[in-house]
CSV table of C-alpha atoms in Angstrom, one decimal:
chain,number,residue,atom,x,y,z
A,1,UNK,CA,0.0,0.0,0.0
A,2,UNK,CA,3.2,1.9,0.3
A,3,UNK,CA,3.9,2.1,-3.2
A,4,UNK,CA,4.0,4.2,-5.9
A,5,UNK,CA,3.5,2.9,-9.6
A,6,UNK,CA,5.2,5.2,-12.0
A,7,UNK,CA,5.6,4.5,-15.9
A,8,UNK,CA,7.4,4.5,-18.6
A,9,UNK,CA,10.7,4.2,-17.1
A,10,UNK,CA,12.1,5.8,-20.0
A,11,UNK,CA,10.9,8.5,-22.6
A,12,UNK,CA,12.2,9.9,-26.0
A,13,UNK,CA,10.3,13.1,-27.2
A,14,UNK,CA,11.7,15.2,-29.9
A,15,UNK,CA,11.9,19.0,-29.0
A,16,UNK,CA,8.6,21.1,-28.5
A,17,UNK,CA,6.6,17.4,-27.9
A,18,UNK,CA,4.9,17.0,-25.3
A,19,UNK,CA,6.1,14.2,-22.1
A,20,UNK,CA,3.9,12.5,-20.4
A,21,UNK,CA,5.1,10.8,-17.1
A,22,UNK,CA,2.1,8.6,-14.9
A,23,UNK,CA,1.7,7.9,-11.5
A,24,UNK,CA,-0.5,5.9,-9.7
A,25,UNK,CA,-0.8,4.9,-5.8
A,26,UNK,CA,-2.7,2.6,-3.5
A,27,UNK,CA,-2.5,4.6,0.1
A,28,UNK,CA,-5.7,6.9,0.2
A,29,UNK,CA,-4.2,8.4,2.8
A,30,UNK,CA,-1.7,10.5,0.9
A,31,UNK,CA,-1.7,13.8,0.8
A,32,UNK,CA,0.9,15.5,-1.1
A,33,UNK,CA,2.1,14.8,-4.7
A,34,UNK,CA,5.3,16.0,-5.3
A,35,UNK,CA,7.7,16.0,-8.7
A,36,UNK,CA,11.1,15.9,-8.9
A,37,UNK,CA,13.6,16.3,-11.6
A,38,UNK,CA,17.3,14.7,-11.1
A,39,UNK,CA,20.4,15.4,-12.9
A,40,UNK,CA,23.0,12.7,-12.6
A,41,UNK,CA,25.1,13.5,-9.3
A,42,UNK,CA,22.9,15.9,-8.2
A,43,UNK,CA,19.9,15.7,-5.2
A,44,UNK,CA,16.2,15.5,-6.7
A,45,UNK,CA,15.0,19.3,-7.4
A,46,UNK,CA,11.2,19.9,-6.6
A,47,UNK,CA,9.7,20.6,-9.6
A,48,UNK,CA,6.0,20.9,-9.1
A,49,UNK,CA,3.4,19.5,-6.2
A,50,UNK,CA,-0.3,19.1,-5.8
A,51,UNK,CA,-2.4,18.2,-2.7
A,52,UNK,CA,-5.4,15.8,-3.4
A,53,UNK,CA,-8.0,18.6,-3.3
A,54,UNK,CA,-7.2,19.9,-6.6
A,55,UNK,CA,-7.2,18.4,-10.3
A,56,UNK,CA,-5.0,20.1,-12.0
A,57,UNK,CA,-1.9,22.8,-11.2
A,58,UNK,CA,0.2,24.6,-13.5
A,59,UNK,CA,3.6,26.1,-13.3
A,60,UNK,CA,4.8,27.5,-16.1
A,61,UNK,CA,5.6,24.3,-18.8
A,62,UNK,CA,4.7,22.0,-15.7
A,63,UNK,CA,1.3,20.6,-15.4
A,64,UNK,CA,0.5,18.0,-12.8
A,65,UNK,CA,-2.7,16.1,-13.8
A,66,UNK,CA,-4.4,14.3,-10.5
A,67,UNK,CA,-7.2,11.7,-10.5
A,68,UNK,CA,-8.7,11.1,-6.6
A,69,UNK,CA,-11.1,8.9,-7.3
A,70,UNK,CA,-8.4,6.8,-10.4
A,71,UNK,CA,-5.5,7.3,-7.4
A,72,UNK,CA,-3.0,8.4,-10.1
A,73,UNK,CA,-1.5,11.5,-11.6
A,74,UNK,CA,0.6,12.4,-13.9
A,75,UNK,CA,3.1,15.4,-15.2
A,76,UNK,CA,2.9,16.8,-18.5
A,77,UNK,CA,6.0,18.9,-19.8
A,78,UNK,CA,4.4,21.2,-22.6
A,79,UNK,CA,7.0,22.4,-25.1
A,80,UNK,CA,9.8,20.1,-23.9
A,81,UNK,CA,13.3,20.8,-24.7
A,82,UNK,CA,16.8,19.0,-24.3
A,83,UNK,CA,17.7,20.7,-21.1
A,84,UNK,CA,14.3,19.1,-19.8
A,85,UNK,CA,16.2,15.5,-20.1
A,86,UNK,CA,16.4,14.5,-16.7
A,87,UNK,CA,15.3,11.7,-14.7
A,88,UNK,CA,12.0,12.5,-13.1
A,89,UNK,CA,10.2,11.0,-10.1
A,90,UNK,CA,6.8,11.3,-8.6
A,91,UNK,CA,6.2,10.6,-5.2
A,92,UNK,CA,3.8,11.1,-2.6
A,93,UNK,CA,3.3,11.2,1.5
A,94,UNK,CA,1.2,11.9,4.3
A,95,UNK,CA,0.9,14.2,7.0
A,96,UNK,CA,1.5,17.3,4.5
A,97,UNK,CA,2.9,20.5,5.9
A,98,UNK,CA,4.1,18.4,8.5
A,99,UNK,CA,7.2,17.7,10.2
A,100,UNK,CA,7.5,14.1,9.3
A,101,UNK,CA,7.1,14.8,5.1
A,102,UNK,CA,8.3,11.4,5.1
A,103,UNK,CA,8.1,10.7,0.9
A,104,UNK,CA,7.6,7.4,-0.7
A,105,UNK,CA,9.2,7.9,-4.3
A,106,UNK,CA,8.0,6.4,-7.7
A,107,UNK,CA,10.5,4.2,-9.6
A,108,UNK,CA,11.9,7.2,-11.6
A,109,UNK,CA,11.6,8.2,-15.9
A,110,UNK,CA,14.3,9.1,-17.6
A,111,UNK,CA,13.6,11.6,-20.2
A,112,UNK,CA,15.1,11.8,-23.4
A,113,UNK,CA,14.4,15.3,-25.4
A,114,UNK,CA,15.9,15.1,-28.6
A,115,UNK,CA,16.4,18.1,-30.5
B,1,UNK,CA,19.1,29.3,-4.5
B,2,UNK,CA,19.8,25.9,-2.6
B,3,UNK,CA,18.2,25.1,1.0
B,4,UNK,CA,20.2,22.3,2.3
B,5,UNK,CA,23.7,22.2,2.1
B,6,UNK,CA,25.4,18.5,1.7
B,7,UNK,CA,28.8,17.8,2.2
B,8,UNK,CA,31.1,15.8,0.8
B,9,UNK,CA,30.0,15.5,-2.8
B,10,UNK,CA,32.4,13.0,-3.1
B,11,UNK,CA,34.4,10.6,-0.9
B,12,UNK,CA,37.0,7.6,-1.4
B,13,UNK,CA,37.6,5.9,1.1
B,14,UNK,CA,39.0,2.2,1.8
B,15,UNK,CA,37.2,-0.6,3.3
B,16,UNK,CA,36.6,-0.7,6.9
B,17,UNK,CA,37.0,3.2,7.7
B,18,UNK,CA,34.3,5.3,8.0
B,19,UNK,CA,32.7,8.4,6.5
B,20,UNK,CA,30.6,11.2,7.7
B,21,UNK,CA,28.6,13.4,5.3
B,22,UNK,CA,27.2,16.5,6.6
B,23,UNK,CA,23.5,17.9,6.0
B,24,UNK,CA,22.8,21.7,6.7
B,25,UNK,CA,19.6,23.3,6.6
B,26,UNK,CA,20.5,26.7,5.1
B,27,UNK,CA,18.4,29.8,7.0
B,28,UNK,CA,16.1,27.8,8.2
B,29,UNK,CA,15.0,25.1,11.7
B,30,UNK,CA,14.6,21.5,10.7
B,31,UNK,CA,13.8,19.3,13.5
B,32,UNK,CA,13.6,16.7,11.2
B,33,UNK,CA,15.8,15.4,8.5
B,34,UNK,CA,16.0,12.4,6.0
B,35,UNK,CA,18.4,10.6,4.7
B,36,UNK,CA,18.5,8.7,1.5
B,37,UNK,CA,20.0,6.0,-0.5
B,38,UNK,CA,20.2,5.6,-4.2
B,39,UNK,CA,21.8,3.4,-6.5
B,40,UNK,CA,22.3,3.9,-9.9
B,41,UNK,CA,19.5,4.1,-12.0
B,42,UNK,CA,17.3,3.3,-9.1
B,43,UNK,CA,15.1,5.3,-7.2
B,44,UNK,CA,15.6,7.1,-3.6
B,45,UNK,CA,15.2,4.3,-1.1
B,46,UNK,CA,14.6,6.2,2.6
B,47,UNK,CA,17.1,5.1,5.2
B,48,UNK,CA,16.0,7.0,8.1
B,49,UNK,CA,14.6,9.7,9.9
B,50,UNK,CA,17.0,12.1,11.7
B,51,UNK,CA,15.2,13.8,14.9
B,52,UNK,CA,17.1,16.8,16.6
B,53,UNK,CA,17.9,15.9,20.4
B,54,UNK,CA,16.8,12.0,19.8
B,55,UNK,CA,17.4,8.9,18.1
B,56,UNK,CA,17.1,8.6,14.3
B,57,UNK,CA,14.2,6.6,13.0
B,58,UNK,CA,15.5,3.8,10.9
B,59,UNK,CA,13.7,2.0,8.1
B,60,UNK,CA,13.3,-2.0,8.1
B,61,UNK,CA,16.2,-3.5,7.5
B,62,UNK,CA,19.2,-0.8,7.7
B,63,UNK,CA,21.6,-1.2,9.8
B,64,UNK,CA,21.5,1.0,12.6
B,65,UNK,CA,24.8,0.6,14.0
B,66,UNK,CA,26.3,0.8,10.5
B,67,UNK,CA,24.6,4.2,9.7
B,68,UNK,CA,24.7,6.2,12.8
B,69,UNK,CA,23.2,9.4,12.1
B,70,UNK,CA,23.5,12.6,15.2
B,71,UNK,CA,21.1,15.8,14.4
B,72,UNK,CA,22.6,17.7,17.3
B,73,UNK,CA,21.1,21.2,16.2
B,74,UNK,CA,18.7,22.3,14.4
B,75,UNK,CA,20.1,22.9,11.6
B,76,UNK,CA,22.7,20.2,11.0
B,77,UNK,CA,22.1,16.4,10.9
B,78,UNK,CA,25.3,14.0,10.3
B,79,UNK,CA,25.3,10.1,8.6
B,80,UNK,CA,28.1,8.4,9.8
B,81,UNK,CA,28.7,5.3,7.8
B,82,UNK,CA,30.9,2.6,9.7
B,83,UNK,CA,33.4,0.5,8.7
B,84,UNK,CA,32.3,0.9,5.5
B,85,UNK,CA,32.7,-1.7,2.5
B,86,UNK,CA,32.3,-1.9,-1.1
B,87,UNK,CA,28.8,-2.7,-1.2
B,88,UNK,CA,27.9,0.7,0.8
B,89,UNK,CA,28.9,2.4,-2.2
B,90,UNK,CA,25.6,4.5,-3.1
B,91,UNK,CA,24.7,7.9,-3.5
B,92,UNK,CA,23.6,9.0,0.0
B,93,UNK,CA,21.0,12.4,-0.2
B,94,UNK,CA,19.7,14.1,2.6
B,95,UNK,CA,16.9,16.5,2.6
B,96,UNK,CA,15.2,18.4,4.9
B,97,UNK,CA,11.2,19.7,5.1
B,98,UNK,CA,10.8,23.5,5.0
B,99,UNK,CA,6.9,25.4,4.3
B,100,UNK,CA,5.7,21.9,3.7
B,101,UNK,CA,8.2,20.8,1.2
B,102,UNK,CA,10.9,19.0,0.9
B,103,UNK,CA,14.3,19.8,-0.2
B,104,UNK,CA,17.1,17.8,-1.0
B,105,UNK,CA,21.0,18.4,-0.9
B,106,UNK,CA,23.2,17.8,-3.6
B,107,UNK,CA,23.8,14.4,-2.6
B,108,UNK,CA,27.4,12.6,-1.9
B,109,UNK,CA,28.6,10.0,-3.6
B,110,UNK,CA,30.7,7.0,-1.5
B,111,UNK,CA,33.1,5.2,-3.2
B,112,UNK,CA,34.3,2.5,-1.1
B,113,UNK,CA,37.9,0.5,-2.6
């Protein structure tokens, strides 16, 4: 119940497609739906987050699609370009705002953007 | 600009000495901090949970008394790996909740000979 489903675990897009990335989880309890992005030898960067009480939230290229009732999500990188290719992982935890923040990540993508 | 602060970024060390890596929250009180583990082209497994002024929290099956962790302020928590060996080579990454996010440092990478 502590897991976290994430697919493809790899992704070619040419420059300007779109990427898709998918999430899903079992634990209702979650709370908090972070992305990361993470360049090799570097810590995970937060990219973009959404809480369970919104579908959607956009930041800038960065869309986060969330299904409650489906108990997935999903990012969508509009307009991608080769400085987008990264490895990217969902994740999601409880207790949100809390101390504890205590994440359980997804498997990871890595993201190809061609140009 | 970055929040936490990780250090080394890199270590060498031989087998059976040991390592500390250093985590600093950056401007900012964490009273808890997390330490991961990730090996390549694998995601971040947690390790354990670092509480200032008590013991770390440690996730099923890591070995406490090989990675002893100290948060003895607020703002700096400390992963001490022991006698360390070739297969504890990993990327260790630390990160620490601020606003109701959580930030990671740049990581360290152990290589153990």
């Amino acid at each position: 119940q502590q897991q976290v489903k994430q697919s493809p675990q790899s992704l070619i897009v040419q420059k300007g497609g779109i990427s898709i990335i998918n999430c899903a989880y079992e634990n209702t309890a979650f709370d908090y739906f972070p992305w990361y992005q993470q360049f090799p030898g570097k810590g995970p960067a937060l990219l973009i987050a959404i809480r369970p009480d919104v579908s959607e939230k956009k930041e800038g290229r960065f869309t986060i699609s969330f299904n409650k009732s489906a108990k997935q999500f999903s990012l969508h990188i509009m307009d991608s370009q080769p400085g987008d290719s990264a490895t990217y992982f969902c994740a999601a935890s409880l207790n949100y705002g809390g101390a504890t923040n205590k994440l359980i990540f997804g498997t990871g993508t890595l993201l190809a953007v061609q140009p | 600009g970055a929040v936490v602060s990780q250090h080394p970024s890199w270590v060498i060390c031989k087998s059976g000495t040991s390592v500390k890596i250093e985590c600093r929250s950056l401007d900012f009180q964490a009273t808890t901090m997390f330490w991961y583990r990730q090996f390549p082209k694998q995601s971040l497994m947690l390790m354990a949970t670092s509480n200032e002024g008590s013991k770390a929290t440690y996730e099923q099956g890591v070995e406490k008394d090989k990675f002893l962790i100290n948060h003895a302020s607020l703002t700096l928590s400390t992963l001490t790996v022991t006698s360390a060996h070739p297969e504890d080579s990993s990327f260790y990454i630390c990160s620490a909740p601020r606003t109701g996010k959580l930030f990671f440092g740049s990581g360290t990478q152990l290589s153990v000979l």
